[in-house]
Amino acid sequence: MCGIVGCVGHGDDTLDVLLDGLETLEYRGYDSAGVALVGDSLIVKKREGRLERLREAIETSDRPGGTLGIGHTRWSTHGPPTDANAHPHTDESGRVAVVHNGIIENYQPLRDKLEADGVTFTSDTDTEVVPHLIAAFLQDGLDPEAAFRRALDRIEGSYAIAAVVAGDDRIYAARNDSPLVVGVGDGRFYLGSDVPAFLEHTRDVVFLDDGDLVVVDADGWQVTDADGAPAEKEVTTVTWSAEQTGKSGYDHYMLKEIHEQPTALRQGLSGRLDELAGTVSVEELSGIEAPGAVQLVACGTSYHAALYGVELFRQAGIPAQAFLASEYATGPAPVLEDGIVVGVTQSGETADTLSALREAQARGIETLAVTNGVGSTAARECDHALFIRSGPEIGVAATKTFSSQLIALNLLVETLAPGDRGDTRTLVSALRDLPGDIQEVLDETAAETVVEENAGRDAFFFIGRGENFPVALEGALKFKEITYEHAEGFAAGELKHGPLALVTDRTPVFAVVTGNDERARKTIGNVKEVEARDAPVVAVTDGASDVERYADHVLSIPETHPRTAPVLANVQLQLVAYHMANQLGREIDKPRNLAKSVTVE
Ligand code: F6R
């Protein structure tokens, strides 16, 4: 959580580079923001609230000058969002400024000791111990790099930290369990907790590892490991463009990203389908043997993708279970023999998912990350990584990455447990057609009308069975996350075991019914149950069954393979959530209390 940016080598535009970088990172946290610039002196500006408030504060005061600086956008963990708790934090003399993502677990004893030594703290944050420690070591005569390293030796926890010192022309930064990347430009260098922070300036990136310390100045960057030994690092050129991280004319990133799904899926499938042979071939998966069993670990939307993955593995005859990552590593470890643990995580940085994967690795189990985060912690720590290739997703609500995860899981299952030749050929052809099918949904959706006619109701329920059960859960999560309305997803058959008590004429029920098999027919039975209680019914369907007869509204999807139908149904529900949130005037790209990358457990 939280965003860090830094730059060296710019002139008068240093402040703008930092503020623009923070704007691209605001999805990581947005309850306060701040910058520190080093010129003749060290100047810090910070404000509670959105970045806009910081910009306004800067406009109405002296514009800080300087040729290097760091910035931060915060998602609070220690202390409420206030000006004082906003980063950067400084020592008492204002000589050292620090920004930090993560949590310093031993901050309280460090703070007690510093206070006993006479240091006065001005914030409630865990971070503030760091500038005071650096200042104390500078006071002892250490140079800034040594003082920074000594401060890191004292702290425990997860962090990406960057520090600047007045009168010094370098940025010092380090990572442990929280992402940090270096951008390499021509005589200009950058730091970011994520690549979009500096994508406008360079696509050449160095991904840091845990324990790395980097020093950046106008001459370049040097990385050392935790012991201070030089660390070899590769410069990777990312294929994302700055344009891809802008809104491209859409009102919100979320809407843009919903509309990017045809492209995202084409990217995810490119070079992985052999349409002539009707087979799937994924280079990254070539080293994995067919497992005896699979456990999938994930959070939130990615957990819904994992549930869909379970269904696919079971259909392929491989026993599979999905676990909420936050539950996986905290109790007795679930038994797994001759199996693989798959972490589904778009960011590759979710702390709960990383913990679960590490728990599996500690037990000697092979691990695979299904992720969008090339260079992410999950991708680097797992034995294997399958990249979903969605491109950057800025809106906090995951949309295109969810669809890409579903597709990647299909590729994974077909690779590890290839089905009957004819079945695979049919699936390959459905996957090939899927981007076009999504476009058809986007072009013809009736989601806006459905929203207009169902606004102002008491609650919104979503039901589905089999591979459509995760779609029901995801439909409800997206809806509640961005509309702040009460929404719940259920396995259709579970309704009558309790939730039916909530169903009235003021609770629309979205029923996902695709195909016309036994599951579809049973779900239609559940639709009749809610219809009998006068609930407005919205059927999301491919028209294969007669569910439309019992529905007040229909959101249609093209006919497709049973495995790709959930992707199309979900696009309709993404649009429903988006249009309802838009109608209610919500902050769609930055829902309250949430952040894009959840790097705390
Ligand atoms: C909801 C959403 C979250 C994430 C969850 C896991 O729209 O985006 O529920 O899915 O925080 O994130 P990743 O996939 O990055 O591990």
XYZ file of C-alpha atoms and ligand atoms in Angstrom:
617
model
C 0.000 0.000 0.000
C 1.082 3.651 -0.330
C 3.063 4.979 -3.265
C 6.651 6.162 -3.408
C 8.266 8.232 -6.118
C 11.723 9.765 -6.417
C 13.780 11.492 -9.079
C 17.267 12.832 -9.641
C 18.716 14.721 -12.604
C 15.782 16.964 -13.512
C 15.995 20.750 -13.200
C 13.198 23.155 -12.336
C 10.616 20.527 -13.217
C 11.645 18.198 -10.369
C 8.564 19.078 -8.333
C 6.264 18.445 -11.311
C 7.910 15.082 -12.010
C 7.251 14.064 -8.410
C 3.647 15.291 -8.358
C 2.837 13.673 -11.709
C 4.431 10.443 -10.499
C 2.286 10.564 -7.372
C -0.801 11.074 -9.490
C -0.166 7.787 -11.297
C 0.338 6.093 -7.936
C -2.701 7.514 -6.189
C -4.455 4.171 -6.676
C -2.037 2.764 -4.073
C -3.340 5.062 -1.354
C -4.869 8.483 -1.269
C -5.483 9.771 2.198
C -2.527 12.151 2.233
C 0.406 13.093 0.037
C 3.716 14.881 0.328
C 7.069 15.683 -1.274
C 10.567 16.552 -0.063
C 12.946 18.452 -2.343
C 16.639 18.956 -1.856
C 18.071 22.168 -3.252
C 20.002 24.647 -1.189
C 17.989 23.300 1.715
C 15.485 20.520 2.347
C 11.869 21.545 1.841
C 8.906 19.345 2.742
C 5.309 19.967 1.683
C 2.551 17.585 2.718
C -1.208 17.567 3.124
C -3.945 15.325 4.375
C -6.407 14.307 1.621
C -6.095 13.810 -2.085
C -3.062 14.919 -4.089
C -5.136 17.817 -5.340
C -4.950 19.371 -1.864
C -1.171 19.169 -1.905
C -1.081 20.810 -5.342
C -3.322 23.618 -4.068
C -1.139 24.097 -0.979
C 1.957 24.351 -3.164
C 0.306 26.839 -5.523
C -0.624 29.145 -2.677
C 2.827 29.167 -1.077
C 6.447 29.416 -2.266
C 7.100 26.730 -4.817
C 9.832 24.458 -3.443
C 12.862 24.270 -5.737
C 15.446 21.484 -5.914
C 16.977 19.009 -8.317
C 16.229 15.825 -6.483
C 13.336 14.731 -4.372
C 11.028 12.057 -3.060
C 7.256 11.887 -2.740
C 4.589 9.738 -1.154
C 0.880 9.027 -1.310
C -0.440 7.329 1.819
C -2.944 4.679 2.851
C -3.004 4.918 6.634
C -1.857 2.089 8.869
C -0.471 3.931 11.939
C -2.336 7.088 12.814
C -5.259 8.775 11.062
C -4.871 10.730 7.828
C -3.650 14.159 8.972
C -1.062 16.666 7.773
C 1.249 15.553 10.580
C 0.953 11.868 9.722
C 1.486 12.454 5.988
C 4.894 11.510 4.586
C 7.708 12.595 4.179
C 8.693 12.528 7.844
C 11.694 14.462 9.063
C 14.070 14.494 11.992
C 13.879 17.345 14.492
C 16.324 19.558 12.625
C 14.590 19.022 9.277
C 17.814 17.703 7.769
C 16.559 14.202 6.882
C 13.307 13.327 5.082
C 11.918 9.812 4.698
C 9.021 8.177 2.874
C 7.966 4.626 3.674
C 5.550 1.916 2.560
C 4.854 -1.054 4.815
C 4.972 -1.467 8.568
C 7.830 -1.110 11.035
C 6.934 -3.772 13.549
C 9.401 -2.749 16.279
C 8.686 0.964 16.031
C 7.335 1.252 19.573
C 10.549 0.184 21.408
C 12.566 2.307 18.960
C 10.311 5.280 19.621
C 10.484 4.746 23.404
C 14.279 4.716 23.246
C 14.489 7.807 21.019
C 12.046 9.680 23.257
C 14.079 8.669 26.307
C 17.078 10.205 24.489
C 15.126 13.461 24.235
C 13.750 13.236 20.698
C 10.320 14.839 20.173
C 7.995 13.076 17.752
C 5.461 15.023 15.720
C 3.354 12.195 14.235
C 1.632 8.948 15.230
C 3.368 6.991 12.493
C 5.742 4.060 12.725
C 7.779 5.696 9.942
C 8.937 8.663 11.977
C 11.489 6.586 13.876
C 13.512 6.271 10.659
C 14.500 9.931 10.072
C 15.305 10.252 13.786
C 17.532 7.168 13.637
C 19.304 8.418 10.496
C 19.817 11.829 12.117
C 21.274 10.205 15.225
C 23.761 8.217 13.137
C 24.694 11.313 11.113
C 25.269 13.027 14.424
C 27.647 10.196 15.335
C 29.711 11.102 12.265
C 28.511 8.479 9.779
C 28.073 9.504 6.145
C 24.454 9.497 4.843
C 24.687 6.044 3.194
C 26.171 4.449 6.301
C 23.617 6.222 8.516
C 20.778 4.971 6.288
C 22.119 1.411 6.367
C 22.559 1.527 10.132
C 18.950 2.725 10.538
C 17.743 -0.172 8.370
C 19.683 -2.588 10.582
C 17.603 -1.368 13.515
C 14.152 -1.741 12.005
C 12.082 -4.890 11.614
C 9.087 -5.320 9.378
C 8.148 -4.741 5.798
C 9.250 -1.670 3.965
C 10.142 0.218 0.880
C 11.931 3.308 2.167
C 13.515 6.300 0.487
C 15.470 9.038 2.246
C 17.126 12.328 1.322
C 19.483 14.475 3.373
C 19.900 18.261 3.127
C 23.148 19.278 1.424
C 23.542 15.821 -0.157
C 22.831 15.018 -3.805
C 21.693 11.416 -3.533
C 18.550 9.413 -2.753
C 18.958 6.362 -0.525
C 16.358 3.648 -0.791
C 15.809 0.048 0.252
C 13.212 -2.671 0.067
C 12.136 -5.515 2.282
C 8.782 -7.147 1.519
C 7.406 -4.094 -0.250
C 7.972 -3.318 -3.912
C 10.488 -0.736 -5.116
C 11.841 -0.178 -8.604
C 14.472 2.083 -10.139
C 13.835 3.856 -13.456
C 16.903 4.388 -15.630
C 16.762 7.417 -17.942
C 19.391 9.417 -19.760
C 21.133 11.310 -16.958
C 17.852 11.138 -15.041
C 16.979 8.433 -12.607
C 13.784 7.561 -10.779
C 12.388 5.533 -7.941
C 8.893 4.149 -7.743
C 6.884 1.694 -5.735
C 5.454 0.766 -9.108
C 6.561 1.333 -12.690
C 3.801 3.833 -13.679
C 5.417 6.305 -11.245
C 8.001 7.191 -13.904
C 6.721 5.536 -17.079
C 6.326 8.929 -18.705
C 10.111 9.325 -18.538
C 11.560 5.841 -19.050
C 10.609 2.237 -19.650
C 13.991 0.914 -18.478
C 13.547 -0.529 -15.043
C 15.583 -2.268 -12.337
C 13.480 -4.468 -10.047
C 14.982 -4.503 -6.564
C 15.021 -7.592 -4.339
C 14.404 -7.830 -0.611
C 17.482 -6.649 1.261
C 18.687 -4.420 -1.590
C 19.820 -0.879 -0.874
C 20.088 1.492 -3.818
C 21.832 4.841 -4.022
C 20.665 7.058 -6.884
C 22.317 10.272 -8.044
C 22.679 12.213 -11.287
C 25.498 9.859 -12.372
C 23.497 6.649 -12.006
C 22.449 4.002 -9.522
C 24.306 1.455 -7.422
C 22.691 -1.467 -5.636
C 24.195 -3.306 -2.696
C 22.790 -6.287 -0.840
C 21.955 -6.510 2.862
C 25.648 -7.121 3.687
C 26.784 -4.098 1.694
C 28.256 -6.158 -1.185
C 27.593 -4.856 -4.724
C 24.570 -6.622 -6.252
C 24.326 -7.327 -9.980
C 21.032 -6.084 -11.401
C 19.578 -6.273 -14.851
C 17.836 -3.386 -16.563
C 14.524 -4.645 -17.956
C 12.603 -2.735 -20.611
C 8.890 -2.911 -19.845
C 6.475 -2.917 -22.751
C 3.866 -0.707 -21.074
C 3.489 2.791 -22.445
C 2.647 5.989 -20.596
C -0.441 6.262 -22.805
C -1.657 2.923 -21.477
C -1.606 4.332 -17.966
C -3.694 7.417 -18.910
C -7.499 7.518 -19.180
C -7.580 7.806 -23.015
C -10.784 9.842 -22.998
C -12.766 7.613 -20.632
C -14.298 9.217 -17.535
C -12.695 6.640 -15.272
C -9.841 4.174 -15.384
C -12.288 1.437 -14.465
C -14.403 2.055 -17.567
C -11.281 2.261 -19.709
C -10.015 -0.993 -18.271
C -13.370 -2.735 -18.801
C -13.142 -1.665 -22.444
C -9.536 -2.809 -22.691
C -10.529 -6.417 -22.041
C -10.559 -7.552 -25.672
C -6.991 -6.254 -26.036
C -5.896 -7.608 -22.668
C -7.150 -11.073 -23.553
C -5.532 -10.988 -26.988
C -2.259 -10.173 -25.256
C -2.779 -12.974 -22.743
C -3.460 -15.504 -25.489
C -0.859 -14.322 -27.980
C 1.551 -17.121 -28.921
C -0.129 -19.503 -26.483
C -2.794 -21.041 -28.731
C -2.062 -23.201 -31.760
C -5.297 -22.757 -33.635
C -4.419 -25.179 -36.439
C -3.487 -27.990 -34.095
C -6.204 -26.947 -31.632
C -3.746 -27.030 -28.726
C -2.407 -24.795 -25.960
C 1.275 -24.211 -25.360
C 2.626 -21.907 -22.668
C 6.388 -21.577 -22.526
C 6.518 -20.471 -18.866
C 4.806 -23.698 -17.811
C 7.133 -26.119 -19.609
C 9.012 -27.067 -16.407
C 5.934 -28.136 -14.422
C 4.912 -31.790 -14.134
C 1.200 -32.652 -13.939
C 0.449 -32.349 -10.183
C -1.469 -34.894 -8.086
C -3.454 -32.057 -6.499
C -3.623 -28.258 -6.546
C -4.204 -25.651 -3.859
C -4.964 -22.129 -5.018
C -4.369 -19.196 -2.662
C -5.631 -15.681 -3.303
C -7.567 -12.699 -1.935
C -10.630 -10.751 -3.046
C -11.282 -10.777 -6.750
C -8.308 -13.050 -7.315
C -9.880 -15.519 -4.878
C -12.937 -15.610 -7.116
C -10.640 -16.415 -10.037
C -9.105 -19.146 -7.876
C -12.577 -20.636 -7.225
C -13.137 -20.707 -10.974
C -9.731 -22.413 -11.309
C -10.830 -25.091 -8.828
C -13.806 -25.895 -11.026
C -11.530 -26.245 -14.084
C -9.024 -28.487 -12.300
C -11.803 -30.705 -10.991
C -13.321 -30.983 -14.456
C -9.854 -32.100 -15.622
C -9.726 -34.768 -12.907
C -7.178 -33.015 -10.653
C -8.295 -32.533 -7.035
C -8.199 -28.823 -6.258
C -9.088 -26.463 -3.410
C -9.073 -22.683 -3.140
C -8.065 -20.920 0.068
C -8.393 -17.325 1.140
C -4.710 -16.517 1.466
C -5.251 -14.752 4.795
C -6.606 -18.007 6.225
C -4.044 -20.324 4.644
C -0.926 -19.500 6.580
C -2.448 -18.718 9.954
C -3.794 -22.130 10.994
C -2.600 -25.711 10.651
C -1.252 -26.027 7.104
C -3.689 -27.764 4.746
C -2.264 -31.146 3.715
C -0.907 -31.395 0.171
C 1.054 -34.309 -1.214
C 2.522 -34.429 -4.712
C 0.893 -31.098 -5.418
C 1.494 -27.506 -6.352
C 0.333 -24.283 -4.690
C -0.838 -21.637 -7.130
C -0.932 -18.028 -5.953
C -3.405 -15.973 -7.981
C -2.532 -12.313 -7.567
C -2.765 -9.608 -10.176
C -0.257 -7.357 -8.419
C 2.042 -10.109 -7.184
C 2.501 -7.980 -4.067
C -0.473 -8.854 -1.856
C 0.989 -9.572 1.587
C -1.528 -12.292 2.513
C -0.934 -14.164 -0.730
C 2.837 -13.855 -0.414
C 2.639 -15.253 3.144
C 0.601 -18.221 1.958
C 3.046 -18.916 -0.874
C 5.998 -18.628 1.511
C 4.286 -21.032 3.897
C 3.959 -23.539 1.048
C 7.593 -23.057 0.054
C 8.719 -23.568 3.636
C 7.025 -26.976 3.450
C 8.958 -27.780 0.285
C 5.914 -27.467 -1.998
C 6.347 -26.265 -5.578
C 4.732 -22.866 -6.173
C 3.402 -20.994 -9.171
C 2.323 -17.343 -9.362
C -0.447 -16.388 -11.792
C 0.150 -12.670 -11.963
C 0.194 -9.454 -13.957
C 3.237 -8.254 -12.057
C 6.334 -8.983 -14.110
C 9.156 -8.440 -11.637
C 6.683 -8.645 -8.731
C 7.629 -10.364 -5.493
C 5.338 -13.326 -6.198
C 6.784 -13.781 -9.680
C 10.302 -13.713 -8.367
C 9.818 -15.827 -5.268
C 7.713 -18.619 -6.767
C 9.266 -21.540 -8.620
C 7.223 -20.637 -11.696
C 5.273 -17.621 -12.922
C 2.478 -17.461 -15.461
C 1.983 -13.882 -16.616
C -1.546 -12.851 -17.454
C -0.323 -9.888 -19.584
C -3.235 -7.533 -18.873
C -1.170 -4.350 -19.021
C -1.347 -1.799 -16.199
C -4.559 -1.674 -14.178
C -4.957 1.615 -12.323
C -8.584 1.521 -11.125
C -8.682 0.040 -7.645
C -11.461 -2.349 -8.654
C -9.912 -5.230 -10.578
C -11.657 -5.773 -13.913
C -9.490 -6.705 -16.869
C -7.032 -8.544 -14.652
C -9.852 -10.805 -13.401
C -10.795 -11.754 -16.970
C -7.137 -12.313 -17.812
C -6.741 -14.511 -14.725
C -9.667 -16.691 -15.836
C -8.043 -17.112 -19.234
C -4.619 -17.850 -17.746
C -6.193 -20.503 -15.503
C -7.679 -22.157 -18.586
C -4.226 -22.195 -20.180
C -2.762 -23.609 -16.974
C -5.282 -26.438 -16.687
C -5.015 -27.337 -20.382
C -1.237 -27.467 -20.041
C -1.105 -29.517 -16.845
C -4.042 -31.784 -17.654
C -4.712 -31.668 -21.398
C -8.267 -32.722 -22.122
C -9.568 -34.904 -24.870
C -8.248 -33.565 -28.199
C -11.666 -32.569 -29.473
C -12.550 -30.774 -26.235
C -9.326 -28.782 -26.299
C -9.900 -27.820 -29.920
C -13.373 -26.470 -29.054
C -11.973 -24.548 -26.095
C -9.122 -23.101 -28.175
C -11.591 -21.870 -30.725
C -13.788 -20.297 -27.994
C -10.738 -18.608 -26.464
C -9.747 -17.267 -29.866
C -13.247 -15.797 -30.322
C -13.505 -14.462 -26.779
C -12.022 -10.955 -27.358
C -14.591 -10.415 -30.139
C -17.379 -11.774 -27.925
C -16.420 -9.334 -25.157
C -16.488 -6.499 -27.671
C -20.028 -7.545 -28.598
C -21.050 -7.389 -24.916
C -19.444 -3.953 -24.562
C -21.188 -2.665 -27.699
C -24.631 -4.045 -26.954
C -24.966 -4.130 -23.180
C -28.205 -3.034 -21.542
C -26.448 -2.529 -18.200
C -27.204 1.194 -18.021
C -30.953 0.608 -18.439
C -30.920 -2.156 -15.834
C -29.193 0.226 -13.432
C -31.658 3.052 -14.082
C -34.588 0.764 -13.329
C -33.086 -0.766 -10.213
C -31.584 2.253 -8.497
C -32.491 3.001 -4.884
C -33.292 -0.580 -3.853
C -32.502 -2.043 -0.425
C -29.885 -4.596 -1.451
C -28.589 -6.424 -4.527
C -28.072 -10.187 -4.709
C -26.114 -12.229 -7.221
C -26.542 -15.973 -7.755
C -24.853 -18.631 -9.888
C -23.802 -22.306 -9.840
C -20.652 -24.164 -10.825
C -18.304 -21.922 -12.802
C -20.915 -19.151 -12.488
C -20.772 -19.179 -8.671
C -17.460 -17.242 -8.644
C -19.076 -14.811 -11.111
C -21.919 -14.215 -8.640
C -19.399 -13.570 -5.861
C -17.349 -11.284 -8.061
C -20.446 -9.442 -9.324
C -21.411 -8.675 -5.708
C -17.879 -7.696 -4.648
C -17.457 -5.270 -7.529
C -20.909 -3.824 -6.893
C -20.442 -3.205 -3.153
C -16.847 -2.038 -3.562
C -17.633 0.870 -5.834
C -21.320 1.663 -5.140
C -21.171 1.266 -1.305
C -24.584 -0.416 -1.603
C -25.307 -3.695 0.145
C -24.605 -6.557 -2.258
C -24.055 -10.258 -1.688
C -23.230 -13.201 -3.907
C -24.524 -16.699 -3.252
C -24.308 -20.179 -4.689
C -27.783 -20.332 -6.215
C -28.685 -23.482 -4.293
C -27.804 -21.852 -0.968
C -30.461 -19.148 -1.210
C -33.149 -21.305 0.356
C -30.847 -22.171 3.290
C -31.069 -18.692 4.784
C -30.540 -15.730 2.466
C -34.031 -16.131 0.960
C -35.275 -14.435 4.155
C -33.737 -11.207 2.826
C -35.403 -11.379 -0.576
C -38.259 -8.896 -1.165
C -39.615 -6.762 -3.990
C -36.866 -4.267 -3.074
C -33.921 -6.615 -3.613
C -33.018 -7.191 -7.268
C -31.470 -10.610 -7.907
C -28.912 -10.971 -10.701
C -28.999 -14.604 -11.848
C -26.110 -15.874 -13.967
C -27.449 -18.729 -16.064
C -25.440 -20.020 -19.025
C -25.958 -23.185 -21.056
C -28.935 -25.447 -20.518
C -27.540 -28.276 -18.444
C -28.667 -29.561 -15.069
C -26.956 -26.679 -13.275
C -28.738 -24.136 -15.442
C -32.071 -25.822 -14.875
C -31.551 -25.938 -11.109
C -30.553 -22.272 -11.071
C -33.746 -21.453 -12.937
C -35.572 -23.237 -10.094
C -33.879 -20.805 -7.698
C -34.864 -17.887 -9.928
C -38.472 -19.001 -9.615
C -38.082 -19.001 -5.822
C -37.070 -15.318 -5.801
C -39.614 -14.412 -8.438
C -42.295 -15.857 -6.162
C -41.138 -13.349 -3.510
C -41.601 -10.508 -6.031
C -37.870 -9.805 -6.339
C -36.923 -8.082 -9.611
C -34.857 -10.613 -11.576
C -32.041 -9.697 -13.944
C -30.911 -12.728 -15.946
C -27.372 -12.733 -17.303
C -27.607 -15.391 -19.963
C -26.496 -16.725 -23.325
C -30.108 -17.526 -24.195
C -29.553 -21.289 -24.184
C -32.160 -21.869 -21.451
C -35.586 -20.327 -20.891
C -34.487 -18.232 -17.880
C -35.569 -15.095 -19.763
C -39.196 -16.123 -19.154
C -38.766 -15.483 -15.444
C -36.668 -12.323 -15.727
C -37.628 -8.634 -15.614
C -34.446 -7.732 -17.464
C -31.931 -9.640 -19.537
C -28.239 -8.962 -19.944
C -27.291 -11.054 -22.955
C -23.967 -12.636 -23.787
C -23.042 -14.383 -27.034
C -23.198 -18.157 -27.140
C -19.791 -19.588 -26.309
C -17.990 -22.447 -24.522
C -19.173 -23.250 -20.952
C -15.755 -22.186 -19.672
C -15.699 -18.811 -21.427
C -19.338 -17.921 -20.669
C -18.443 -16.828 -17.087
C -15.965 -14.287 -18.497
C -18.669 -12.712 -20.646
C -21.271 -12.793 -17.867
C -18.807 -11.072 -15.565
C -18.243 -8.247 -18.067
C -21.974 -7.505 -17.903
C -21.794 -7.376 -14.095
C -18.718 -5.119 -14.198
C -20.754 -2.701 -16.313
C -23.704 -2.897 -13.914
C -21.444 -2.025 -10.974
C -19.760 0.774 -12.914
C -22.985 2.429 -14.087
C -24.626 2.181 -10.655
C -21.566 3.743 -8.987
C -21.455 6.449 -11.648
C -25.116 7.235 -11.149
C -24.532 7.518 -7.407
C -21.572 9.844 -8.017
C -19.054 7.593 -6.276
C -15.280 7.920 -6.502
C -15.121 4.967 -8.862
C -11.374 4.652 -9.347
C -10.573 5.202 -5.677
C -13.297 3.681 -3.531
C -13.227 4.757 0.093
C -10.972 2.813 2.472
C -9.476 0.715 -0.318
C -6.177 0.652 -2.157
C -4.954 -1.196 -5.203
C -2.123 -3.151 -3.758
C -2.607 -4.475 -0.239
C 0.884 -4.994 1.123
C -0.105 -5.426 4.773
C -1.546 -8.579 6.339
C -11.244 -5.951 -5.799
C -9.802 -6.141 -5.776
C -9.216 -6.855 -4.609
C -7.984 -7.654 -5.052
C -7.275 -8.246 -3.843
C -6.085 -9.109 -4.255
O -11.641 -5.277 -6.959
O -9.112 -5.712 -6.642
O -10.149 -7.685 -3.999
O -8.381 -8.661 -5.930
O -6.825 -7.212 -3.015
O -5.187 -8.391 -5.025
P -4.116 -9.110 -5.937
O -4.828 -9.768 -7.055
O -3.207 -8.015 -6.400
O -3.416 -10.115 -5.075
